Amino acid sequence: MPAARANAILQAALVDLIDLSLLAKQAHWNVRGVNFRSVHLELDEVIDQVRINSDDVAERLAAVGGSPDGRAATVAATSKVPGIEPGPIEAPVVVAEFSARVYDAARRIEVDLPELDEDLASQDLLIGIVGQLDKAAWMLRSQTES
């Protein structure tokens, strides 16, 4: 696989992860209602993990000769994570929306993994991130399942 394609896969993961962390922080500041505290704290955990993941992806991208681009304009133009409306958001809505966003981000990364079979270190990094995103989506989703 050409290095340009591996770089594109890593860059796509990077912008989605950055956007996910920013949107989750926005929701964290605006969550309201039943289970406010648990959702507020859970979002902090998701944000922390996703920020670590984005840094790891950016550093891997630089290590393989790419140039990570996490500028706000690039994230806004290329992220596939759906935005959220401004203002207060009820906790059950936050849980539903963010469990779906985190899960979907994992699936977007996962679909490109077979293309990285010649770059096992990048593939391994992204496999680990998919597992962490899946866990975060499950932790969020579990708050509303009975």
XYZ file of N, CA and C in Angstrom:
438
model
N 0.840 -1.173 0.000
C 0.000 0.000 0.000
C 0.891 1.244 0.000
N 0.535 2.210 -0.795
C 1.315 3.454 -0.807
C 1.255 4.172 0.539
N 2.363 4.821 0.877
C 2.428 5.568 2.137
C 1.354 6.631 2.201
N 1.000 7.209 1.071
C -0.026 8.260 1.056
C -1.359 7.732 1.579
N -1.709 6.487 1.254
C -2.978 5.925 1.731
C -2.922 5.683 3.240
N -1.811 5.160 3.741
C -1.666 4.967 5.191
C -1.758 6.304 5.906
N -1.118 7.322 5.357
C -1.190 8.654 5.958
C -2.626 9.178 5.958
N -3.352 8.934 4.886
C -4.744 9.392 4.800
C -5.618 8.688 5.835
N -5.378 7.404 6.043
C -6.139 6.644 7.046
C -5.864 7.203 8.442
N -4.602 7.430 8.739
C -4.241 7.988 10.049
C -4.796 9.407 10.209
N -4.729 10.221 9.185
C -5.251 11.586 9.251
C -6.760 11.576 9.472
N -7.480 10.693 8.797
C -8.932 10.604 8.979
C -9.274 10.218 10.421
N -8.520 9.279 10.967
C -8.744 8.897 12.367
C -8.441 10.067 13.285
N -7.369 10.786 12.996
C -6.973 11.930 13.826
C -8.073 12.984 13.899
N -8.595 13.400 12.765
C -9.598 14.475 12.807
C -10.881 14.014 13.484
N -11.274 12.760 13.271
C -12.464 12.260 13.968
C -12.248 12.235 15.479
N -11.074 11.810 15.918
C -10.792 11.752 17.353
C -10.749 13.149 17.972
N -10.130 14.091 17.292
C -10.091 15.464 17.803
C -11.501 16.020 17.908
N -12.287 15.839 16.854
C -13.653 16.351 16.849
C -14.492 15.692 17.937
N -14.335 14.399 18.102
C -15.060 13.674 19.145
C -14.744 14.247 20.520
N -13.480 14.552 20.770
C -13.108 15.107 22.083
C -13.699 16.501 22.276
N -13.711 17.309 21.233
C -14.269 18.662 21.344
C -15.780 18.634 21.545
N -16.453 17.793 20.797
C -17.906 17.693 20.939
C -18.292 17.111 22.297
N -17.527 16.138 22.759
C -17.807 15.556 24.074
C -17.600 16.595 25.176
N -16.601 17.459 25.029
C -16.389 18.519 26.018
C -17.557 19.506 25.985
N -18.045 19.830 24.802
C -19.204 20.708 24.679
C -20.409 20.095 25.394
N -20.640 18.814 25.174
C -21.742 18.123 25.854
C -21.510 18.072 27.362
N -20.282 17.837 27.756
C -19.906 17.797 29.175
C -20.293 19.098 29.880
N -20.046 20.223 29.227
C -20.372 21.526 29.816
C -21.874 21.795 29.842
N -22.619 21.135 28.975
C -24.036 21.466 28.801
C -25.007 20.374 29.202
N -24.509 19.251 29.703
C -25.411 18.173 30.100
C -26.257 18.623 31.288
N -27.512 18.215 31.280
C -28.467 18.586 32.323
C -29.352 17.383 32.656
N -30.000 17.462 33.803
C -31.065 16.514 34.120
C -30.623 15.287 34.883
N -31.486 14.286 34.788
C -31.300 13.021 35.498
C -29.948 12.414 35.109
N -29.234 11.936 36.103
C -27.913 11.331 35.922
C -26.863 12.323 35.439
N -27.110 13.604 35.679
C -26.164 14.635 35.263
C -24.737 14.285 35.677
N -24.549 14.019 36.951
C -23.193 13.839 37.465
C -22.481 12.651 36.824
N -23.157 11.524 36.721
C -22.499 10.344 36.148
C -22.175 10.551 34.668
N -23.064 11.184 33.941
C -22.805 11.449 32.519
C -21.681 12.473 32.377
N -21.719 13.514 33.198
C -20.691 14.553 33.196
C -19.302 13.933 33.423
N -19.199 13.069 34.411
C -17.925 12.418 34.726
C -17.523 11.397 33.666
N -18.484 10.665 33.138
C -18.193 9.678 32.090
C -17.643 10.370 30.847
N -18.213 11.514 30.507
C -17.710 12.263 29.356
C -16.259 12.686 29.568
N -15.915 13.077 30.783
C -14.514 13.431 31.064
C -13.589 12.253 30.785
N -13.997 11.059 31.161
C -13.186 9.874 30.908
C -13.041 9.619 29.412
N -14.141 9.765 28.676
C -14.090 9.583 27.222
C -13.156 10.615 26.606
N -13.296 11.863 27.018
C -12.468 12.946 26.488
C -10.987 12.663 26.740
N -10.656 12.287 27.955
C -9.257 11.997 28.283
C -8.689 10.891 27.400
N -9.451 9.812 27.232
C -8.973 8.689 26.429
C -8.835 9.075 24.964
N -9.815 9.774 24.437
C -9.792 10.147 23.025
C -8.655 11.138 22.749
N -8.378 12.020 23.688
C -7.250 12.946 23.501
C -5.919 12.203 23.471
N -5.758 11.220 24.337
C -4.548 10.387 24.308
C -4.461 9.664 22.971
N -5.600 9.100 22.521
C -5.621 8.394 21.237
C -5.257 9.317 20.084
N -5.779 10.536 20.090
C -5.474 11.451 18.984
C -3.991 11.809 18.978
N -3.410 11.983 20.148
C -1.978 12.278 20.221
C -1.157 11.106 19.690
N -1.546 9.896 20.067
C -0.839 8.710 19.575
C -0.927 8.595 18.053
N -2.096 8.860 17.503
C -2.273 8.795 16.047
C -1.431 9.873 15.364
N -1.460 11.091 15.905
C -0.668 12.179 15.308
C 0.823 11.848 15.327
N 1.293 11.309 16.431
C 2.705 10.958 16.529
C 3.066 9.815 15.591
N 2.171 8.861 15.425
C 2.417 7.764 14.471
C 2.458 8.318 13.055
N 1.536 9.213 12.740
C 1.488 9.815 11.415
C 2.799 10.549 11.119
N 3.295 11.293 12.077
C 4.577 11.980 11.898
C 5.717 10.978 11.757
N 5.673 9.895 12.530
C 6.744 8.891 12.502
C 6.843 8.185 11.159
N 5.722 8.058 10.445
C 5.752 7.363 9.148
C 5.884 8.354 7.986
N 6.217 9.597 8.308
C 6.503 10.566 7.261
C 5.355 11.461 6.871
N 4.239 11.351 7.566
C 3.113 12.222 7.282
C 3.221 13.512 8.069
N 2.262 14.369 7.864
C 2.218 15.639 8.573
C 0.842 15.782 9.206
N 0.720 15.470 10.495
C -0.588 15.530 11.140
C -1.169 16.941 11.061
N -2.456 17.015 10.771
C -3.132 18.303 10.676
C -4.356 18.291 11.585
N -4.191 18.889 12.757
C -5.272 18.960 13.722
C -5.821 20.360 13.886
N -5.576 21.218 12.897
C -6.080 22.579 12.980
C -7.604 22.574 12.967
N -8.184 23.551 13.638
C -9.641 23.633 13.747
C -10.313 23.610 12.377
N -9.778 24.353 11.425
C -10.378 24.404 10.093
C -10.335 23.027 9.418
N -9.242 22.303 9.598
C -9.120 20.975 8.999
C -10.093 20.005 9.653
N -10.175 20.062 10.966
C -11.104 19.185 11.682
C -12.531 19.489 11.247
N -12.894 20.762 11.207
C -14.257 21.154 10.822
C -14.588 20.716 9.397
N -13.614 20.780 8.509
C -13.860 20.464 7.102
C -13.851 18.966 6.801
N -13.147 18.176 7.605
C -12.942 16.778 7.211
C -13.461 15.730 8.183
N -13.818 16.119 9.391
C -14.333 15.139 10.348
C -15.666 14.579 9.873
N -15.858 13.304 10.149
C -17.126 12.662 9.820
C -18.019 12.504 11.055
N -17.608 13.076 12.170
C -18.403 13.007 13.395
C -19.494 14.081 13.311
N -20.755 13.677 13.449
C -21.824 14.682 13.394
C -21.720 15.676 14.544
N -22.022 16.926 14.266
C -21.978 17.965 15.288
C -23.147 17.852 16.255
N -23.128 18.726 17.250
C -24.246 18.806 18.195
C -24.725 20.249 18.238
N -25.953 20.411 18.646
C -26.534 21.743 18.762
C -25.975 22.427 20.005
N -25.898 23.753 19.993
C -25.458 24.474 21.193
C -26.543 24.443 22.269
N -26.128 24.714 23.485
C -27.081 24.830 24.591
C -27.229 23.560 25.396
N -28.109 23.618 26.397
C -28.310 22.475 27.300
C -28.781 21.225 26.555
N -28.296 20.077 27.036
C -28.671 18.789 26.456
C -29.028 17.862 27.619
N -30.157 17.242 27.547
C -30.580 16.306 28.584
C -29.659 15.089 28.599
N -29.356 14.617 29.795
C -28.410 13.515 29.966
C -28.736 12.290 29.107
N -29.993 11.834 29.040
C -30.267 10.661 28.197
C -29.957 10.899 26.714
N -30.143 12.130 26.264
C -29.825 12.470 24.872
C -28.311 12.431 24.668
N -27.569 12.978 25.624
C -26.105 12.945 25.543
C -25.614 11.505 25.469
N -26.137 10.654 26.322
C -25.711 9.253 26.345
C -26.000 8.589 25.006
N -27.203 8.777 24.488
C -27.562 8.152 23.214
C -26.704 8.690 22.071
N -26.571 10.009 22.017
C -25.825 10.612 20.915
C -24.341 10.275 20.972
N -23.747 10.298 22.153
C -22.318 10.061 22.224
C -21.954 8.596 22.160
N -22.791 7.727 22.653
C -22.489 6.308 22.474
C -22.507 5.987 20.980
N -23.438 6.572 20.238
C -23.500 6.349 18.788
C -22.304 6.981 18.072
N -21.930 8.201 18.452
C -20.796 8.868 17.803
C -19.487 8.115 18.039
N -19.288 7.663 19.256
C -18.064 6.926 19.588
C -18.038 5.584 18.843
N -19.167 4.897 18.850
C -19.270 3.618 18.139
C -19.009 3.804 16.646
N -19.626 4.815 16.053
C -19.460 5.067 14.625
C -18.015 5.442 14.279
N -17.363 6.203 15.133
C -15.950 6.550 14.902
C -15.101 5.278 14.879
N -15.392 4.359 15.783
C -14.666 3.083 15.805
C -14.885 2.306 14.515
N -16.115 2.303 14.011
C -16.398 1.565 12.772
C -15.683 2.200 11.576
N -15.590 3.533 11.532
C -14.881 4.188 10.427
C -13.398 3.819 10.441
N -12.819 3.740 11.620
C -11.414 3.335 11.718
C -11.280 1.865 11.330
N -12.169 1.050 11.846
C -12.096 -0.398 11.644
C -12.169 -0.785 10.164
N -12.976 -0.075 9.409
C -13.156 -0.434 8.007
C -11.858 -0.285 7.208
N -10.975 0.603 7.642
C -9.708 0.821 6.932
C -8.573 -0.086 7.407
N -8.771 -0.830 8.470
C -7.685 -1.633 9.033
C -7.056 -2.620 8.049
N -7.835 -3.311 7.225
C -7.202 -4.252 6.295
C -6.216 -3.589 5.328
N -6.414 -2.314 5.038
C -5.508 -1.611 4.131
C -4.134 -1.360 4.759
N -4.041 -1.513 6.058
C -2.776 -1.255 6.757
C -1.977 -2.530 7.018
N -2.261 -3.603 6.280
C -1.577 -4.859 6.555
C -0.088 -4.838 6.208
N 0.363 -3.784 5.541
C 1.807 -3.627 5.296
C 2.443 -2.657 6.295
N 1.629 -2.086 7.155
C 2.103 -1.165 8.198
C 1.496 -1.640 9.518
N 2.068 -2.723 10.021
C 1.476 -3.392 11.187
C 1.477 -2.530 12.434
N 2.439 -1.654 12.598
C 2.459 -0.794 13.783
C 1.278 0.178 13.760
N 0.999 0.772 12.600
C -0.160 1.668 12.486
C -1.450 0.877 12.667
N -1.506 -0.285 12.059
C -2.687 -1.129 12.188
C -2.930 -1.512 13.647
N -1.863 -1.902 14.332
C -1.982 -2.285 15.738
C -2.449 -1.108 16.595
N -1.892 0.056 16.352
C -2.311 1.253 17.092
C -3.808 1.484 16.909
N -4.267 1.430 15.657
C -5.679 1.704 15.398
C -6.588 0.594 15.921
N -6.119 -0.648 15.908
C -6.909 -1.741 16.501
C -7.124 -1.470 17.992
N -6.064 -1.053 18.680
C -6.194 -0.725 20.100
C -7.180 0.410 20.334
N -7.150 1.411 19.480
C -8.059 2.550 19.616
C -9.496 2.113 19.368
N -9.706 1.252 18.386
C -11.056 0.733 18.137
C -11.581 0.032 19.394
N -10.749 -0.770 20.023
C -11.164 -1.452 21.251
C -11.516 -0.476 22.361
N -10.727 0.580 22.497
C -11.006 1.586 23.529
C -12.284 2.363 23.219
N -12.512 2.677 21.951
C -13.745 3.372 21.577
C -14.962 2.480 21.812
N -14.834 1.203 21.452
C -15.939 0.271 21.702
C -16.277 0.197 23.188
N -15.251 0.162 24.028
C -15.476 0.126 25.470
C -16.161 1.413 25.937
N -15.715 2.559 25.436
C -16.326 3.831 25.831
C -17.789 3.889 25.399
N -18.084 3.419 24.188
C -19.474 3.408 23.712
C -20.331 2.503 24.590
N -19.798 1.354 24.949
C -20.520 0.421 25.823
C -20.756 1.035 27.202
N -19.730 1.689 27.767
C -19.878 2.309 29.094
C -20.967 3.385 29.054
N -21.010 4.181 28.017
C -22.057 5.183 27.890
C -23.429 4.511 27.735
N -23.495 3.595 26.793
C -24.761 2.923 26.479
C -25.323 2.174 27.684
N -24.450 1.624 28.508
C -24.886 0.840 29.657
C -25.622 1.669 30.693
N -25.479 2.957 30.660
C -26.190 3.812 31.610
C -27.697 3.828 31.369
N -28.121 3.477 30.158
C -29.544 3.521 29.847
C -30.137 2.150 29.618
N -29.310 1.118 29.560
C -29.832 -0.232 29.342
C -30.259 -0.825 30.674
N -31.302 -1.625 30.585
C -31.746 -2.274 31.832
C -31.711 -3.776 31.693
